[in-house]
Amino acid sequence: MMNKNLRPLYFFYSFILTFIVLILTLYTYFYAKQQTNWILELLRTRMFRIPLIIYVILIALVVSGIFMGLLYFIDMRTYGKIEEQLRLMALGHYDHYELNKKSQVSTPSSIEIDIQLIRKKVLAMSKELQELSKHPKLVEGESKEELIKEERHRIARELHDSVSQQLFAATMMLSTLNEVVAEIEVPEVVSRQMLMISDIINTAQSEMRALLLHLRPINLEEKTIKQGIELLLNELQTKINIKIVWDLEDIKTQTAIEDNLFRIVQELLSNTLRHAKAEVLEVFLKTMDQNILLRIVDDGVGFDMDQEKIGSYGLNNIKERVISMGGTCRIISFKDQGTSIEIKVPILEEAE
């Protein structure tokens, strides 16, 4: 497809070529008329008080514009479909009808064949990744997933039994102290400090709930992914002050993919609770164009996507999970405007 950066150069070349052709034509005419000072004639001869050389330049510009328009039209007719097909594959729409539709224009057949070969290879690689994700990776005879699960469970149990209980005790003690303070007169600075301590403890408790959610090894077991996510969201609604809205489709796919998607939802919810400071959280799960579409949107503080985020380990872990399923992950976030995370995983075969 014609490079956009080269279009001004093509226009300039076509203008120069047209201008030279017109000048040579006029030179031939004046030579036949035996007029030796033909350059002066171009400047002296006028039409509607405008020198002939101006008309030559204008004609050259018009012809160049028409030429560029035709070139662009031919270019779009020839390569527009190819560009659209490549865009669809980049977005993960491997089974979109545009990729299977036979071209009605004179697109080079070799390019179409190459695109179909690339599409088939990407689908094969995605299928292979999904097959590999079924098999646990062993570390000294024990699966990596089991090791991570056990360690998460141990850390979550210790945090719950120590830090979480201490925070709860501090909350109860502070509540009792506030009741005592309310009955006696204390300096205003003391009241402010106690309110600040109360806010800090409440924030710490919210952080702890989010951290325990992230660490707790929840499994789908015999539940569908829709049932598992609904159970998780209903549980969250009783513990946090964020409005949660969801629209979940009953999807059935490979068990490994369901487990991965459920774990991704769990990690994204944990990240939102810990970092986003959101008031509304939306969760969507649907099928679209032979893809599983998972979208989580919040109205929180967002972040600058151009800067390397210190706490981006969680998002990188999610991206790795998505890649292991042959899917794509798109993150859109702006400061003070929230974050949207969209994950697409191709449906390559019927669930077992």
Coordinates of C-alpha atoms in Angstrom, one line a residue:
M1 CA 0.0 0.0 0.0
M2 CA 1.3 3.5 -0.8
N3 CA 3.2 5.0 2.0
K4 CA 1.5 8.1 3.4
N5 CA 4.8 9.8 4.0
L6 CA 5.7 9.5 0.3
R7 CA 2.4 10.9 -1.0
P8 CA 3.7 14.6 -1.1
L9 CA 6.8 13.3 -3.0
Y10 CA 4.6 11.5 -5.5
F11 CA 2.5 14.6 -6.0
F12 CA 5.6 16.7 -6.5
Y13 CA 7.1 14.3 -9.1
S14 CA 3.8 14.2 -11.0
F15 CA 3.6 18.0 -10.9
I16 CA 7.1 18.4 -12.3
L17 CA 6.5 15.8 -15.0
T18 CA 3.3 17.4 -16.1
F19 CA 4.8 20.8 -16.0
I20 CA 7.8 19.7 -18.2
V21 CA 5.4 18.0 -20.7
L22 CA 3.3 21.2 -21.0
I23 CA 6.4 23.4 -21.4
L24 CA 7.8 21.1 -24.1
T25 CA 4.5 21.2 -25.9
L26 CA 4.4 25.0 -25.8
Y27 CA 8.0 25.1 -26.9
T28 CA 7.2 22.9 -29.9
Y29 CA 4.3 25.2 -30.8
F30 CA 6.4 28.4 -30.5
Y31 CA 9.2 26.8 -32.4
A32 CA 6.8 25.9 -35.2
K33 CA 5.7 29.5 -35.2
Q34 CA 9.3 30.5 -35.5
Q35 CA 9.2 32.5 -32.3
T36 CA 12.6 32.4 -30.7
N37 CA 11.8 34.2 -27.5
W38 CA 9.2 31.7 -26.4
I39 CA 9.9 32.1 -22.7
L40 CA 9.1 35.8 -23.0
E41 CA 5.9 34.8 -24.9
L42 CA 4.8 32.7 -21.9
L43 CA 5.1 35.7 -19.7
R44 CA 3.7 38.3 -22.2
T45 CA 0.8 36.3 -23.5
R46 CA -2.2 36.8 -21.3
M47 CA -5.7 35.3 -20.9
F48 CA -8.1 37.3 -18.8
R49 CA -5.0 39.4 -17.8
I50 CA -3.3 36.3 -16.4
P51 CA 0.1 35.3 -17.9
L52 CA 0.1 32.0 -19.8
I53 CA 2.7 30.5 -17.5
I54 CA 0.3 30.7 -14.5
Y55 CA -2.2 28.6 -16.5
V56 CA 0.5 26.1 -17.2
I57 CA 1.3 25.8 -13.5
L58 CA -2.4 25.5 -12.6
I59 CA -3.0 22.8 -15.2
A60 CA 0.0 20.9 -13.9
L61 CA -1.4 21.1 -10.3
V62 CA -4.9 19.9 -11.5
V63 CA -3.4 17.0 -13.4
S64 CA -1.2 16.0 -10.5
G65 CA -4.3 16.1 -8.2
I66 CA -6.3 14.0 -10.5
F67 CA -3.4 11.5 -10.8
M68 CA -3.0 11.3 -7.0
G69 CA -6.8 10.8 -6.6
L70 CA -6.8 7.9 -9.2
L71 CA -3.7 6.4 -7.5
Y72 CA -5.3 6.6 -4.1
F73 CA -8.5 5.0 -5.4
I74 CA -6.7 2.2 -7.2
D75 CA -4.5 1.7 -4.1
M76 CA -7.6 1.4 -1.8
R77 CA -9.3 -0.9 -4.2
T78 CA -6.2 -3.1 -4.4
Y79 CA -4.9 -3.1 -0.8
G80 CA -7.7 -1.8 1.4
K81 CA -9.1 -5.3 2.0
I82 CA -5.6 -6.5 2.8
E83 CA -5.1 -3.7 5.4
E84 CA -8.5 -4.6 6.9
Q85 CA -7.6 -8.3 7.1
L86 CA -4.3 -7.6 8.8
R87 CA -6.1 -5.2 11.3
L88 CA -8.6 -7.9 12.1
M89 CA -5.9 -10.5 12.7
A90 CA -4.0 -8.1 15.0
L91 CA -7.2 -7.6 17.0
G92 CA -7.6 -11.4 17.3
H93 CA -10.7 -11.7 15.0
Y94 CA -9.3 -14.8 13.3
D95 CA -12.6 -16.1 12.1
H96 CA -14.2 -12.8 11.0
Y97 CA -16.1 -13.1 7.8
E98 CA -13.8 -10.5 6.1
L99 CA -11.0 -12.9 6.4
N100 CA -12.9 -15.7 4.6
K101 CA -14.6 -13.4 2.0
K102 CA -13.2 -13.8 -1.5
S103 CA -11.9 -10.5 -2.9
Q104 CA -14.0 -8.8 -5.6
V105 CA -11.1 -6.6 -6.8
S106 CA -7.8 -7.2 -8.4
T107 CA -5.9 -7.9 -5.2
P108 CA -2.6 -9.7 -5.9
S109 CA -3.5 -13.4 -5.4
S110 CA -0.1 -14.2 -3.9
I111 CA -0.7 -11.6 -1.1
E112 CA -4.1 -13.1 -0.4
I113 CA -2.6 -16.6 -0.2
D114 CA 0.1 -15.4 2.1
I115 CA -2.5 -13.8 4.4
Q116 CA -4.5 -17.0 4.6
L117 CA -1.3 -18.9 5.4
I118 CA -0.5 -16.5 8.2
R119 CA -4.0 -16.8 9.5
K120 CA -3.9 -20.6 9.5
K121 CA -0.5 -20.5 11.3
V122 CA -1.7 -18.1 13.9
L123 CA -4.8 -20.3 14.5
A124 CA -2.6 -23.4 14.8
M125 CA -0.3 -21.6 17.2
S126 CA -3.2 -20.4 19.3
K127 CA -4.6 -23.9 19.4
E128 CA -1.2 -25.3 20.3
L129 CA -0.9 -22.8 23.2
Q130 CA -4.3 -23.7 24.5
E131 CA -3.4 -27.4 24.3
L132 CA -0.1 -26.7 26.2
S133 CA -2.0 -24.7 28.9
K134 CA -4.0 -27.8 29.7
H135 CA -0.9 -29.6 30.9
P136 CA 0.5 -28.5 34.2
K137 CA 4.2 -27.6 34.3
L138 CA 6.0 -29.8 36.9
V139 CA 8.7 -28.5 39.3
E140 CA 10.3 -31.4 41.2
G141 CA 7.4 -33.7 40.6
E142 CA 4.7 -31.1 41.7
S143 CA 2.9 -28.8 39.2
K144 CA 3.8 -25.1 39.2
E145 CA 0.1 -24.2 39.6
E146 CA -0.1 -26.4 42.7
L147 CA 3.0 -24.8 44.2
I148 CA 1.7 -21.3 43.6
K149 CA -1.7 -22.2 44.9
E150 CA -0.3 -23.7 48.2
E151 CA 2.0 -20.6 48.7
R152 CA -0.9 -18.2 48.1
H153 CA -3.0 -20.1 50.6
R154 CA -0.3 -20.1 53.2
I155 CA 0.3 -16.3 52.8
A156 CA -3.4 -15.6 52.8
R157 CA -3.9 -17.7 56.0
E158 CA -1.1 -15.9 57.8
L159 CA -2.3 -12.5 56.8
H160 CA -5.8 -13.3 57.9
D161 CA -4.7 -14.8 61.2
S162 CA -2.3 -12.0 62.1
V163 CA -2.5 -8.6 60.3
S164 CA -6.2 -8.8 59.5
Q165 CA -7.1 -9.8 63.1
Q166 CA -4.9 -7.0 64.4
L167 CA -6.6 -4.5 62.2
F168 CA -10.0 -5.6 63.3
A169 CA -8.9 -5.3 67.0
A170 CA -7.5 -1.8 66.3
T171 CA -10.9 -0.9 64.8
M172 CA -12.8 -2.1 67.8
M173 CA -10.4 -0.3 70.2
L174 CA -10.6 2.9 68.3
S175 CA -14.4 2.7 68.2
T176 CA -14.5 2.4 72.0
L177 CA -12.1 5.2 72.3
N178 CA -14.2 7.4 70.1
E179 CA -17.3 6.8 72.3
V180 CA -15.3 7.8 75.4
V181 CA -13.9 11.0 73.6
A182 CA -17.5 11.9 72.5
E183 CA -18.5 12.2 76.2
I184 CA -15.6 14.5 77.3
E185 CA -14.1 17.6 75.9
V186 CA -10.8 17.2 74.1
P187 CA -8.7 19.5 71.9
E188 CA -9.8 19.8 68.3
V189 CA -6.4 18.6 67.1
V190 CA -6.9 15.3 69.0
S191 CA -10.3 14.8 67.4
R192 CA -8.8 15.3 63.9
Q193 CA -6.0 13.0 64.6
M194 CA -8.4 10.2 65.7
L195 CA -10.5 10.7 62.6
M196 CA -7.3 10.4 60.5
I197 CA -6.3 7.2 62.4
S198 CA -9.7 5.8 61.8
D199 CA -9.5 6.5 58.0
I200 CA -6.1 5.0 57.8
I201 CA -7.3 1.8 59.6
N202 CA -10.4 1.6 57.3
T203 CA -8.2 2.0 54.2
A204 CA -5.8 -0.7 55.5
Q205 CA -8.7 -3.1 56.0
S206 CA -9.9 -2.5 52.5
E207 CA -6.4 -3.1 51.2
M208 CA -6.2 -6.3 53.2
R209 CA -9.6 -7.5 51.8
A210 CA -8.3 -6.9 48.3
L211 CA -5.0 -8.6 49.0
L212 CA -6.8 -11.6 50.5
L213 CA -9.0 -11.8 47.4
H214 CA -5.9 -11.8 45.2
L215 CA -4.1 -14.5 47.2
R216 CA -7.0 -16.7 48.1
P217 CA -6.9 -19.8 45.8
I218 CA -10.4 -19.9 44.5
N219 CA -11.3 -22.6 42.0
L220 CA -14.3 -23.0 39.7
E221 CA -14.6 -26.7 40.7
E222 CA -17.9 -27.9 39.2
K223 CA -19.2 -24.4 38.5
T224 CA -19.4 -22.6 35.2
I225 CA -17.3 -19.5 34.7
K226 CA -20.5 -17.4 34.8
Q227 CA -21.5 -19.0 38.1
G228 CA -18.0 -18.6 39.6
I229 CA -17.7 -14.9 38.6
E230 CA -21.2 -14.1 39.9
L231 CA -20.4 -15.8 43.2
L232 CA -17.2 -13.8 43.5
L233 CA -19.0 -10.5 42.6
N234 CA -21.8 -11.1 45.0
E235 CA -19.3 -11.8 47.8
L236 CA -17.5 -8.6 47.0
Q237 CA -20.6 -6.5 47.2
T238 CA -21.1 -7.4 50.8
K239 CA -17.5 -6.4 51.7
I240 CA -16.7 -3.2 49.7
N241 CA -18.4 0.1 49.0
I242 CA -18.0 0.0 45.2
K243 CA -21.0 -0.3 42.9
I244 CA -20.5 -3.5 40.8
V245 CA -22.4 -4.0 37.5
W246 CA -22.1 -7.1 35.5
D247 CA -23.4 -8.8 32.3
L248 CA -22.2 -12.4 32.0
E249 CA -23.0 -14.8 29.2
D250 CA -23.1 -18.6 30.0
I251 CA -19.9 -19.7 28.2
K252 CA -18.6 -23.2 27.9
T253 CA -15.1 -23.8 26.7
Q254 CA -12.0 -25.8 27.7
T255 CA -11.5 -26.2 31.5
A256 CA -8.0 -24.7 31.4
I257 CA -9.3 -21.6 29.6
E258 CA -12.2 -21.2 32.1
D259 CA -9.8 -21.5 35.0
N260 CA -7.4 -18.9 33.5
L261 CA -10.2 -16.5 32.7
F262 CA -11.6 -16.8 36.2
R263 CA -8.1 -16.2 37.7
I264 CA -7.7 -13.1 35.5
V265 CA -11.0 -11.7 36.7
Q266 CA -9.9 -12.4 40.3
E267 CA -6.6 -10.6 39.8
L268 CA -8.2 -7.6 37.9
L269 CA -10.8 -7.2 40.7
S270 CA -8.0 -7.2 43.3
N271 CA -6.0 -4.6 41.3
T272 CA -9.0 -2.4 41.0
L273 CA -9.8 -2.6 44.7
R274 CA -6.2 -1.8 45.7
H275 CA -5.2 0.9 43.2
A276 CA -8.1 2.3 41.2
K277 CA -10.1 4.1 44.0
A278 CA -13.2 3.5 41.8
E279 CA -16.8 4.1 42.6
V280 CA -18.3 1.9 39.8
L281 CA -16.9 -1.3 38.4
E282 CA -18.3 -3.1 35.4
V283 CA -17.7 -6.7 34.3
F284 CA -18.7 -8.1 30.9
L285 CA -18.3 -11.6 29.6
K286 CA -19.6 -12.5 26.1
T287 CA -18.8 -14.4 22.9
M288 CA -18.2 -12.3 19.8
D289 CA -16.9 -13.4 16.3
Q290 CA -15.7 -16.8 17.6
N291 CA -13.9 -15.1 20.5
I292 CA -14.5 -15.0 24.2
L293 CA -14.7 -11.3 25.2
L294 CA -13.9 -10.3 28.8
R295 CA -14.1 -6.6 29.6
I296 CA -13.6 -4.9 33.0
V297 CA -14.1 -1.2 33.3
D298 CA -13.7 1.1 36.3
D299 CA -14.1 4.9 36.8
G300 CA -11.0 5.1 39.1
V301 CA -7.9 7.2 39.0
G302 CA -6.4 5.5 36.0
F303 CA -2.7 5.8 35.1
D304 CA -0.4 7.1 32.4
M305 CA 0.1 4.3 29.9
D306 CA 3.3 5.9 28.6
Q307 CA 5.1 5.6 31.9
E308 CA 6.4 2.3 33.4
K309 CA 4.1 1.6 36.3
I310 CA 5.8 0.4 39.5
G311 CA 2.8 -1.9 40.3
S312 CA 2.5 -3.3 36.8
Y313 CA 3.5 -6.8 37.8
G314 CA -0.1 -7.9 38.1
L315 CA -1.0 -6.6 34.6
N316 CA 2.1 -8.2 33.1
N317 CA 1.0 -11.5 34.8
I318 CA -2.4 -11.2 33.2
K319 CA -0.9 -10.5 29.8
E320 CA 1.2 -13.6 30.1
R321 CA -2.0 -15.7 31.0
V322 CA -3.8 -14.2 27.9
I323 CA -0.8 -15.0 25.6
S324 CA -0.7 -18.6 27.0
M325 CA -4.3 -19.0 25.7
G326 CA -3.5 -17.5 22.3
G327 CA -5.5 -14.4 23.0
T328 CA -5.0 -10.6 23.0
C329 CA -5.2 -8.1 25.8
R330 CA -5.9 -4.4 25.2
I331 CA -5.5 -1.9 28.1
I332 CA -6.8 1.7 27.8
S333 CA -6.3 4.1 30.7
F334 CA -6.1 7.8 31.3
K335 CA -5.3 9.7 34.5
D336 CA -8.4 10.5 36.5
Q337 CA -10.6 8.9 33.8
G338 CA -10.6 5.2 34.7
T339 CA -9.3 2.1 33.1
S340 CA -10.7 -0.4 30.5
I341 CA -9.2 -3.8 30.0
E342 CA -10.4 -6.0 27.1
I343 CA -9.3 -9.6 26.7
K344 CA -10.2 -11.8 23.7
V345 CA -9.5 -15.5 23.5
P346 CA -10.3 -17.4 20.3
I347 CA -12.7 -20.3 20.5
L348 CA -10.8 -22.9 18.5
E349 CA -12.7 -26.1 19.3
E350 CA -15.6 -27.4 21.3
A351 CA -15.1 -27.8 25.0
E352 CA -14.3 -31.3 26.1

